[in-house]
Amino acid sequence: MVANGSLSGAVIAVAGAGGPAGHATLVRLAEAGAVVVGADNNPERLAEAVDAARYARGGATVTGETVDLLDLQSTRDWAARIEKDHGRVDGLVHLVGGWRGSANFAETDLADWDLLEKLLVRTVQHTSLAFFDALQRSDRGRYVLTSAAGTAKPTAGNAAYAAAKAAAEAWTLAMADGFRKAGATEGAEGPSSAAAILVVKALVHDAMRAERPNAKFAGFTDVKDLAEAIEGVWSKSAAEVNGNRLWLTEKP
């Protein structure tokens, strides 16, 4: 039996669960008492993350599924299975990442854009569309996107990355407006569901520190701190977080 936690009874899906940030997030959400359903395109990494989350909190319900988030119907089917199996969906945490850059603006390779548009934009479009209705039905639905501070002040060699992140943010803010407008018909209390953006400079984890023991990683956010901030999105009201960028680093 899992003891009650801050997210006891919540059902939360995590897209991109197999990476370091996903690993930390699965653990944190499981420790908080949530039922956690992870998805990744790498079954081995996903299995490791699921096992770690189960181990971190004995009795936690943590499952994983290989899902093609570049296919809208597959993503919709995943959302439908979660709601059917668990009766509700209270969150989608979007951690699908990727980076490509160049030495300068003139050397930007548009093949980088082709890749990043799929990883950083298309997966956001698919998960948001697939989960919107279920999250709106929840009494504490949250869609959480992780973004980068560089989006607000793009550098010459990061044109493709910053543009993709900016598009993902705009899409998420449109989803937030959808929640706001739906909540306007629910009475004075407003919406119970929200879409929020957590902004970091970059992420760091233990393996990176081990590989570069002399690096400072100034301004970077540890994946464990990101996971804590993700959990914290549910501790705030929908009105506090809906359509907002929540900064975990200094604004540029």
PDB file of C-alpha atoms in Angstrom:
ATOM      1  CA  MET A   1       0.000   0.000   0.000  1.00  0.00           C
ATOM      2  CA  VAL A   2       1.345   3.388  -0.983  1.00  0.00           C
ATOM      3  CA  ALA A   3       1.035   6.003   1.722  1.00  0.00           C
ATOM      4  CA  ASN A   4      -0.754   9.218   0.925  1.00  0.00           C
ATOM      5  CA  GLY A   5       1.352  11.945  -0.692  1.00  0.00           C
ATOM      6  CA  SER A   6       0.857  15.335  -2.270  1.00  0.00           C
ATOM      7  CA  LEU A   7      -0.360  13.660  -5.466  1.00  0.00           C
ATOM      8  CA  SER A   8      -2.152  10.715  -3.925  1.00  0.00           C
ATOM      9  CA  GLY A   9      -4.722   9.373  -6.390  1.00  0.00           C
ATOM     10  CA  ALA A  10      -3.513  11.494  -9.301  1.00  0.00           C
ATOM     11  CA  VAL A  11      -2.840   9.782 -12.634  1.00  0.00           C
ATOM     12  CA  ILE A  12       0.020  11.451 -14.488  1.00  0.00           C
ATOM     13  CA  ALA A  13       1.521  10.593 -17.866  1.00  0.00           C
ATOM     14  CA  VAL A  14       5.132  11.454 -18.667  1.00  0.00           C
ATOM     15  CA  ALA A  15       6.245  11.763 -22.293  1.00  0.00           C
ATOM     16  CA  GLY A  16       9.979  11.312 -22.763  1.00  0.00           C
ATOM     17  CA  ALA A  17      10.203   9.284 -19.561  1.00  0.00           C
ATOM     18  CA  GLY A  18      13.386   7.423 -20.462  1.00  0.00           C
ATOM     19  CA  GLY A  19      15.828  10.341 -20.337  1.00  0.00           C
ATOM     20  CA  PRO A  20      17.527  11.714 -17.196  1.00  0.00           C
ATOM     21  CA  ALA A  21      14.765  14.283 -16.598  1.00  0.00           C
ATOM     22  CA  GLY A  22      12.107  11.637 -17.161  1.00  0.00           C
ATOM     23  CA  HIS A  23      13.870   9.256 -14.808  1.00  0.00           C
ATOM     24  CA  ALA A  24      13.930  11.873 -12.024  1.00  0.00           C
ATOM     25  CA  THR A  25      10.328  12.901 -12.697  1.00  0.00           C
ATOM     26  CA  LEU A  26       8.977   9.349 -12.554  1.00  0.00           C
ATOM     27  CA  VAL A  27      10.718   8.865  -9.208  1.00  0.00           C
ATOM     28  CA  ARG A  28       9.454  12.149  -7.782  1.00  0.00           C
ATOM     29  CA  LEU A  29       5.855  11.656  -8.892  1.00  0.00           C
ATOM     30  CA  ALA A  30       5.818   8.086  -7.577  1.00  0.00           C
ATOM     31  CA  GLU A  31       7.205   9.290  -4.235  1.00  0.00           C
ATOM     32  CA  ALA A  32       4.382  11.864  -4.136  1.00  0.00           C
ATOM     33  CA  GLY A  33       1.823   9.064  -4.446  1.00  0.00           C
ATOM     34  CA  ALA A  34       0.790   9.455  -8.067  1.00  0.00           C
ATOM     35  CA  VAL A  35      -0.027   6.678 -10.491  1.00  0.00           C
ATOM     36  CA  VAL A  36       2.603   7.293 -13.163  1.00  0.00           C
ATOM     37  CA  VAL A  37       2.471   6.187 -16.792  1.00  0.00           C
ATOM     38  CA  GLY A  38       5.644   6.811 -18.754  1.00  0.00           C
ATOM     39  CA  ALA A  39       6.223   6.735 -22.504  1.00  0.00           C
ATOM     40  CA  ASP A  40       9.449   6.743 -24.475  1.00  0.00           C
ATOM     41  CA  ASN A  41      10.693   5.517 -27.827  1.00  0.00           C
ATOM     42  CA  ASN A  42      13.564   3.662 -26.158  1.00  0.00           C
ATOM     43  CA  PRO A  43      12.172   0.604 -24.331  1.00  0.00           C
ATOM     44  CA  GLU A  44      15.406  -0.154 -22.474  1.00  0.00           C
ATOM     45  CA  ARG A  45      15.768   3.329 -21.019  1.00  0.00           C
ATOM     46  CA  LEU A  46      12.064   3.411 -20.208  1.00  0.00           C
ATOM     47  CA  ALA A  47      12.237   0.097 -18.334  1.00  0.00           C
ATOM     48  CA  GLU A  48      15.155   1.386 -16.253  1.00  0.00           C
ATOM     49  CA  ALA A  49      13.247   4.550 -15.327  1.00  0.00           C
ATOM     50  CA  VAL A  50      10.097   2.616 -14.424  1.00  0.00           C
ATOM     51  CA  ASP A  51      12.042   0.158 -12.273  1.00  0.00           C
ATOM     52  CA  ALA A  52      13.814   2.998 -10.458  1.00  0.00           C
ATOM     53  CA  ALA A  53      10.523   4.736  -9.691  1.00  0.00           C
ATOM     54  CA  ARG A  54       8.964   1.519  -8.405  1.00  0.00           C
ATOM     55  CA  TYR A  55      12.004   0.893  -6.226  1.00  0.00           C
ATOM     56  CA  ALA A  56      11.980   4.453  -4.881  1.00  0.00           C
ATOM     57  CA  ARG A  57       8.508   3.932  -3.476  1.00  0.00           C
ATOM     58  CA  GLY A  58       7.428   0.412  -2.784  1.00  0.00           C
ATOM     59  CA  GLY A  59       3.861  -0.228  -3.872  1.00  0.00           C
ATOM     60  CA  ALA A  60       3.811   2.675  -6.318  1.00  0.00           C
ATOM     61  CA  THR A  61       1.946   2.096  -9.561  1.00  0.00           C
ATOM     62  CA  VAL A  62       4.417   2.989 -12.302  1.00  0.00           C
ATOM     63  CA  THR A  63       4.122   1.616 -15.815  1.00  0.00           C
ATOM     64  CA  GLY A  64       5.793   2.280 -19.136  1.00  0.00           C
ATOM     65  CA  GLU A  65       4.758   2.012 -22.735  1.00  0.00           C
ATOM     66  CA  THR A  66       6.605   2.511 -26.001  1.00  0.00           C
ATOM     67  CA  VAL A  67       4.558   5.104 -27.880  1.00  0.00           C
ATOM     68  CA  ASP A  68       5.201   6.809 -31.212  1.00  0.00           C
ATOM     69  CA  LEU A  69       4.485  10.403 -30.247  1.00  0.00           C
ATOM     70  CA  LEU A  70       5.087  11.476 -33.837  1.00  0.00           C
ATOM     71  CA  ASP A  71       1.864   9.681 -34.753  1.00  0.00           C
ATOM     72  CA  LEU A  72      -1.232  11.542 -33.581  1.00  0.00           C
ATOM     73  CA  GLN A  73      -3.493   8.495 -33.534  1.00  0.00           C
ATOM     74  CA  SER A  74      -0.983   6.468 -31.532  1.00  0.00           C
ATOM     75  CA  THR A  75      -0.765   9.328 -29.040  1.00  0.00           C
ATOM     76  CA  ARG A  76      -4.557   9.597 -28.835  1.00  0.00           C
ATOM     77  CA  ASP A  77      -4.775   5.844 -28.285  1.00  0.00           C
ATOM     78  CA  TRP A  78      -2.242   6.099 -25.457  1.00  0.00           C
ATOM     79  CA  ALA A  79      -4.261   8.833 -23.735  1.00  0.00           C
ATOM     80  CA  ALA A  80      -7.466   6.835 -24.142  1.00  0.00           C
ATOM     81  CA  ARG A  81      -5.870   3.703 -22.660  1.00  0.00           C
ATOM     82  CA  ILE A  82      -4.697   5.593 -19.606  1.00  0.00           C
ATOM     83  CA  GLU A  83      -8.145   7.035 -18.942  1.00  0.00           C
ATOM     84  CA  LYS A  84      -9.803   3.673 -19.538  1.00  0.00           C
ATOM     85  CA  ASP A  85      -7.377   1.790 -17.288  1.00  0.00           C
ATOM     86  CA  HIS A  86      -7.265   4.321 -14.458  1.00  0.00           C
ATOM     87  CA  GLY A  87     -10.535   6.219 -14.803  1.00  0.00           C
ATOM     88  CA  ARG A  88      -8.939   9.631 -15.146  1.00  0.00           C
ATOM     89  CA  VAL A  89      -5.910  11.587 -16.341  1.00  0.00           C
ATOM     90  CA  ASP A  90      -4.643  14.399 -14.139  1.00  0.00           C
ATOM     91  CA  GLY A  91      -1.469  15.342 -15.926  1.00  0.00           C
ATOM     92  CA  LEU A  92       0.814  15.138 -18.918  1.00  0.00           C
ATOM     93  CA  VAL A  93       4.438  16.101 -18.363  1.00  0.00           C
ATOM     94  CA  HIS A  94       6.216  16.723 -21.665  1.00  0.00           C
ATOM     95  CA  LEU A  95       9.950  15.981 -21.478  1.00  0.00           C
ATOM     96  CA  VAL A  96      10.709  15.002 -25.062  1.00  0.00           C
ATOM     97  CA  GLY A  97      13.943  16.812 -25.885  1.00  0.00           C
ATOM     98  CA  GLY A  98      16.738  17.193 -28.361  1.00  0.00           C
ATOM     99  CA  TRP A  99      19.302  19.761 -29.424  1.00  0.00           C
ATOM    100  CA  ARG A 100      21.118  20.707 -32.580  1.00  0.00           C
ATOM    101  CA  GLY A 101      23.200  23.833 -33.122  1.00  0.00           C
ATOM    102  CA  SER A 102      25.831  25.418 -35.338  1.00  0.00           C
ATOM    103  CA  ALA A 103      29.015  27.455 -34.973  1.00  0.00           C
ATOM    104  CA  ASN A 104      27.268  30.566 -36.273  1.00  0.00           C
ATOM    105  CA  PHE A 105      24.045  31.696 -37.944  1.00  0.00           C
ATOM    106  CA  ALA A 106      25.297  31.358 -41.522  1.00  0.00           C
ATOM    107  CA  GLU A 107      26.214  27.723 -40.967  1.00  0.00           C
ATOM    108  CA  THR A 108      22.760  26.750 -39.700  1.00  0.00           C
ATOM    109  CA  ASP A 109      21.755  23.421 -41.200  1.00  0.00           C
ATOM    110  CA  LEU A 110      18.041  23.288 -41.958  1.00  0.00           C
ATOM    111  CA  ALA A 111      18.199  19.531 -41.440  1.00  0.00           C
ATOM    112  CA  ASP A 112      18.512  20.449 -37.757  1.00  0.00           C
ATOM    113  CA  TRP A 113      15.190  22.270 -38.000  1.00  0.00           C
ATOM    114  CA  ASP A 114      13.572  19.252 -39.649  1.00  0.00           C
ATOM    115  CA  LEU A 115      14.613  17.080 -36.708  1.00  0.00           C
ATOM    116  CA  LEU A 116      13.854  19.576 -33.944  1.00  0.00           C
ATOM    117  CA  GLU A 117      10.460  20.459 -35.397  1.00  0.00           C
ATOM    118  CA  LYS A 118       9.488  16.808 -34.967  1.00  0.00           C
ATOM    119  CA  LEU A 119      10.986  16.333 -31.500  1.00  0.00           C
ATOM    120  CA  LEU A 120      10.132  19.670 -29.914  1.00  0.00           C
ATOM    121  CA  VAL A 121       7.017  20.857 -31.745  1.00  0.00           C
ATOM    122  CA  ARG A 122       5.173  17.936 -33.289  1.00  0.00           C
ATOM    123  CA  THR A 123       5.266  15.852 -30.095  1.00  0.00           C
ATOM    124  CA  VAL A 124       3.851  18.809 -28.146  1.00  0.00           C
ATOM    125  CA  GLN A 125       1.074  19.199 -30.685  1.00  0.00           C
ATOM    126  CA  HIS A 126       0.198  15.528 -30.479  1.00  0.00           C
ATOM    127  CA  THR A 127       0.299  15.150 -26.688  1.00  0.00           C
ATOM    128  CA  SER A 128      -1.661  18.362 -26.114  1.00  0.00           C
ATOM    129  CA  LEU A 129      -4.373  17.437 -28.576  1.00  0.00           C
ATOM    130  CA  ALA A 130      -4.542  13.862 -27.321  1.00  0.00           C
ATOM    131  CA  PHE A 131      -4.788  14.745 -23.629  1.00  0.00           C
ATOM    132  CA  PHE A 132      -6.699  18.053 -23.662  1.00  0.00           C
ATOM    133  CA  ASP A 133     -10.195  16.656 -23.131  1.00  0.00           C
ATOM    134  CA  ALA A 134      -9.142  14.220 -20.405  1.00  0.00           C
ATOM    135  CA  LEU A 135      -7.208  16.923 -18.558  1.00  0.00           C
ATOM    136  CA  GLN A 136     -10.187  19.247 -18.811  1.00  0.00           C
ATOM    137  CA  ARG A 137     -12.350  16.564 -17.203  1.00  0.00           C
ATOM    138  CA  SER A 138      -9.945  16.331 -14.255  1.00  0.00           C
ATOM    139  CA  ASP A 139     -10.381  18.416 -11.117  1.00  0.00           C
ATOM    140  CA  ARG A 140      -6.629  19.116 -11.173  1.00  0.00           C
ATOM    141  CA  GLY A 141      -5.506  18.575 -14.746  1.00  0.00           C
ATOM    142  CA  ARG A 142      -2.076  19.908 -15.648  1.00  0.00           C
ATOM    143  CA  TYR A 143      -0.086  19.982 -18.886  1.00  0.00           C
ATOM    144  CA  VAL A 144       3.546  20.789 -18.108  1.00  0.00           C
ATOM    145  CA  LEU A 145       6.088  21.739 -20.781  1.00  0.00           C
ATOM    146  CA  THR A 146       9.786  22.199 -20.094  1.00  0.00           C
ATOM    147  CA  SER A 147      11.353  24.958 -22.168  1.00  0.00           C
ATOM    148  CA  ALA A 148      14.637  26.843 -22.453  1.00  0.00           C
ATOM    149  CA  ALA A 149      15.595  30.364 -21.411  1.00  0.00           C
ATOM    150  CA  GLY A 150      17.370  30.808 -24.734  1.00  0.00           C
ATOM    151  CA  THR A 151      13.994  30.981 -26.427  1.00  0.00           C
ATOM    152  CA  ALA A 152      13.572  34.501 -25.068  1.00  0.00           C
ATOM    153  CA  LYS A 153      16.968  35.614 -26.383  1.00  0.00           C
ATOM    154  CA  PRO A 154      18.132  33.324 -29.207  1.00  0.00           C
ATOM    155  CA  THR A 155      21.813  33.133 -30.038  1.00  0.00           C
ATOM    156  CA  ALA A 156      23.199  32.947 -33.575  1.00  0.00           C
ATOM    157  CA  GLY A 157      24.063  29.267 -33.458  1.00  0.00           C
ATOM    158  CA  ASN A 158      20.786  28.179 -31.875  1.00  0.00           C
ATOM    159  CA  ALA A 159      18.291  29.459 -34.443  1.00  0.00           C
ATOM    160  CA  ALA A 160      16.617  26.117 -35.128  1.00  0.00           C
ATOM    161  CA  TYR A 161      16.494  25.075 -31.473  1.00  0.00           C
ATOM    162  CA  ALA A 162      15.201  28.416 -30.187  1.00  0.00           C
ATOM    163  CA  ALA A 163      12.587  28.647 -32.940  1.00  0.00           C
ATOM    164  CA  ALA A 164      11.309  25.144 -32.200  1.00  0.00           C
ATOM    165  CA  LYS A 165      11.130  25.833 -28.479  1.00  0.00           C
ATOM    166  CA  ALA A 166       9.317  29.109 -29.142  1.00  0.00           C
ATOM    167  CA  ALA A 167       6.767  27.307 -31.296  1.00  0.00           C
ATOM    168  CA  ALA A 168       6.227  24.707 -28.576  1.00  0.00           C
ATOM    169  CA  GLU A 169       5.697  27.456 -26.022  1.00  0.00           C
ATOM    170  CA  ALA A 170       3.188  29.264 -28.236  1.00  0.00           C
ATOM    171  CA  TRP A 171       1.275  26.037 -28.788  1.00  0.00           C
ATOM    172  CA  THR A 172       1.167  25.359 -25.046  1.00  0.00           C
ATOM    173  CA  LEU A 173      -0.040  28.886 -24.323  1.00  0.00           C
ATOM    174  CA  ALA A 174      -2.840  28.372 -26.839  1.00  0.00           C
ATOM    175  CA  MET A 175      -3.784  25.218 -24.955  1.00  0.00           C
ATOM    176  CA  ALA A 176      -3.808  27.264 -21.742  1.00  0.00           C
ATOM    177  CA  ASP A 177      -6.228  29.704 -23.346  1.00  0.00           C
ATOM    178  CA  GLY A 178      -8.401  26.721 -24.216  1.00  0.00           C
ATOM    179  CA  PHE A 179      -8.512  25.759 -20.546  1.00  0.00           C
ATOM    180  CA  ARG A 180      -9.230  29.374 -19.574  1.00  0.00           C
ATOM    181  CA  LYS A 181     -12.143  29.697 -21.966  1.00  0.00           C
ATOM    182  CA  ALA A 182     -13.559  26.343 -20.913  1.00  0.00           C
ATOM    183  CA  GLY A 183     -13.278  27.423 -17.281  1.00  0.00           C
ATOM    184  CA  ALA A 184     -15.148  30.645 -17.964  1.00  0.00           C
ATOM    185  CA  THR A 185     -18.296  28.557 -18.285  1.00  0.00           C
ATOM    186  CA  GLU A 186     -17.655  26.716 -15.021  1.00  0.00           C
ATOM    187  CA  GLY A 187     -18.523  29.570 -12.689  1.00  0.00           C
ATOM    188  CA  ALA A 188     -16.622  32.030 -10.527  1.00  0.00           C
ATOM    189  CA  GLU A 189     -13.911  29.594  -9.508  1.00  0.00           C
ATOM    190  CA  GLY A 190     -12.641  29.342 -13.081  1.00  0.00           C
ATOM    191  CA  PRO A 191     -10.834  26.403 -14.648  1.00  0.00           C
ATOM    192  CA  SER A 192      -9.499  23.482 -12.657  1.00  0.00           C
ATOM    193  CA  SER A 193      -7.063  22.531 -15.411  1.00  0.00           C
ATOM    194  CA  ALA A 194      -3.997  24.383 -16.614  1.00  0.00           C
ATOM    195  CA  ALA A 195      -1.077  24.349 -19.026  1.00  0.00           C
ATOM    196  CA  ALA A 196       2.214  25.730 -17.717  1.00  0.00           C
ATOM    197  CA  ILE A 197       5.781  26.131 -18.948  1.00  0.00           C
ATOM    198  CA  LEU A 198       8.827  25.500 -16.766  1.00  0.00           C
ATOM    199  CA  VAL A 199      11.836  27.424 -18.081  1.00  0.00           C
ATOM    200  CA  VAL A 200      15.425  26.324 -17.512  1.00  0.00           C
ATOM    201  CA  LYS A 201      18.763  27.452 -18.912  1.00  0.00           C
ATOM    202  CA  ALA A 202      19.789  23.829 -19.374  1.00  0.00           C
ATOM    203  CA  LEU A 203      19.592  20.602 -17.409  1.00  0.00           C
ATOM    204  CA  VAL A 204      22.339  18.751 -15.562  1.00  0.00           C
ATOM    205  CA  HIS A 205      22.429  15.325 -13.935  1.00  0.00           C
ATOM    206  CA  ASP A 206      24.897  13.167 -12.023  1.00  0.00           C
ATOM    207  CA  ALA A 207      26.337  11.435 -15.083  1.00  0.00           C
ATOM    208  CA  MET A 208      27.173  14.804 -16.676  1.00  0.00           C
ATOM    209  CA  ARG A 209      28.979  15.909 -13.529  1.00  0.00           C
ATOM    210  CA  ALA A 210      30.925  12.647 -13.446  1.00  0.00           C
ATOM    211  CA  GLU A 211      31.991  13.106 -17.064  1.00  0.00           C
ATOM    212  CA  ARG A 212      33.038  16.733 -16.513  1.00  0.00           C
ATOM    213  CA  PRO A 213      34.095  17.010 -12.853  1.00  0.00           C
ATOM    214  CA  ASN A 214      35.631  20.474 -13.314  1.00  0.00           C
ATOM    215  CA  ALA A 215      32.635  22.009 -15.078  1.00  0.00           C
ATOM    216  CA  LYS A 216      30.607  24.623 -13.189  1.00  0.00           C
ATOM    217  CA  PHE A 217      27.274  24.159 -15.013  1.00  0.00           C
ATOM    218  CA  ALA A 218      26.405  27.699 -13.939  1.00  0.00           C
ATOM    219  CA  GLY A 219      22.690  28.387 -14.042  1.00  0.00           C
ATOM    220  CA  PHE A 220      21.840  24.821 -14.979  1.00  0.00           C
ATOM    221  CA  THR A 221      18.897  23.098 -13.259  1.00  0.00           C
ATOM    222  CA  ASP A 222      19.458  19.671 -11.787  1.00  0.00           C
ATOM    223  CA  VAL A 223      16.933  17.148 -13.082  1.00  0.00           C
ATOM    224  CA  LYS A 224      15.923  16.386  -9.487  1.00  0.00           C
ATOM    225  CA  ASP A 225      15.098  20.071  -8.937  1.00  0.00           C
ATOM    226  CA  LEU A 226      13.136  20.089 -12.180  1.00  0.00           C
ATOM    227  CA  ALA A 227      11.178  17.060 -10.971  1.00  0.00           C
ATOM    228  CA  GLU A 228      10.427  18.867  -7.713  1.00  0.00           C
ATOM    229  CA  ALA A 229       9.182  21.907  -9.643  1.00  0.00           C
ATOM    230  CA  ILE A 230       7.002  19.667 -11.811  1.00  0.00           C
ATOM    231  CA  GLU A 231       5.390  18.183  -8.709  1.00  0.00           C
ATOM    232  CA  GLY A 232       4.890  21.718  -7.403  1.00  0.00           C
ATOM    233  CA  VAL A 233       2.731  22.687 -10.376  1.00  0.00           C
ATOM    234  CA  TRP A 234      -0.067  20.624  -8.804  1.00  0.00           C
ATOM    235  CA  SER A 235       0.300  22.399  -5.451  1.00  0.00           C
ATOM    236  CA  LYS A 236      -0.722  25.709  -7.023  1.00  0.00           C
ATOM    237  CA  SER A 237      -4.166  26.639  -8.271  1.00  0.00           C
ATOM    238  CA  ALA A 238      -4.926  26.424 -11.960  1.00  0.00           C
ATOM    239  CA  ALA A 239      -5.267  30.211 -12.072  1.00  0.00           C
ATOM    240  CA  GLU A 240      -1.730  30.629 -10.687  1.00  0.00           C
ATOM    241  CA  VAL A 241      -0.036  28.494 -13.327  1.00  0.00           C
ATOM    242  CA  ASN A 242      -2.282  28.466 -16.385  1.00  0.00           C
ATOM    243  CA  GLY A 243      -0.619  30.187 -19.319  1.00  0.00           C
ATOM    244  CA  ASN A 244       2.425  31.164 -17.266  1.00  0.00           C
ATOM    245  CA  ARG A 245       6.150  30.662 -17.703  1.00  0.00           C
ATOM    246  CA  LEU A 246       7.560  29.521 -14.379  1.00  0.00           C
ATOM    247  CA  TRP A 247      11.263  30.368 -14.344  1.00  0.00           C
ATOM    248  CA  LEU A 248      13.736  27.982 -12.699  1.00  0.00           C
ATOM    249  CA  THR A 249      16.678  30.124 -13.791  1.00  0.00           C
ATOM    250  CA  GLU A 250      17.366  33.828 -14.189  1.00  0.00           C
ATOM    251  CA  LYS A 251      15.502  35.559 -16.978  1.00  0.00           C
ATOM    252  CA  PRO A 252      17.887  36.525 -19.812  1.00  0.00           C
TER     253      PRO A 252
END
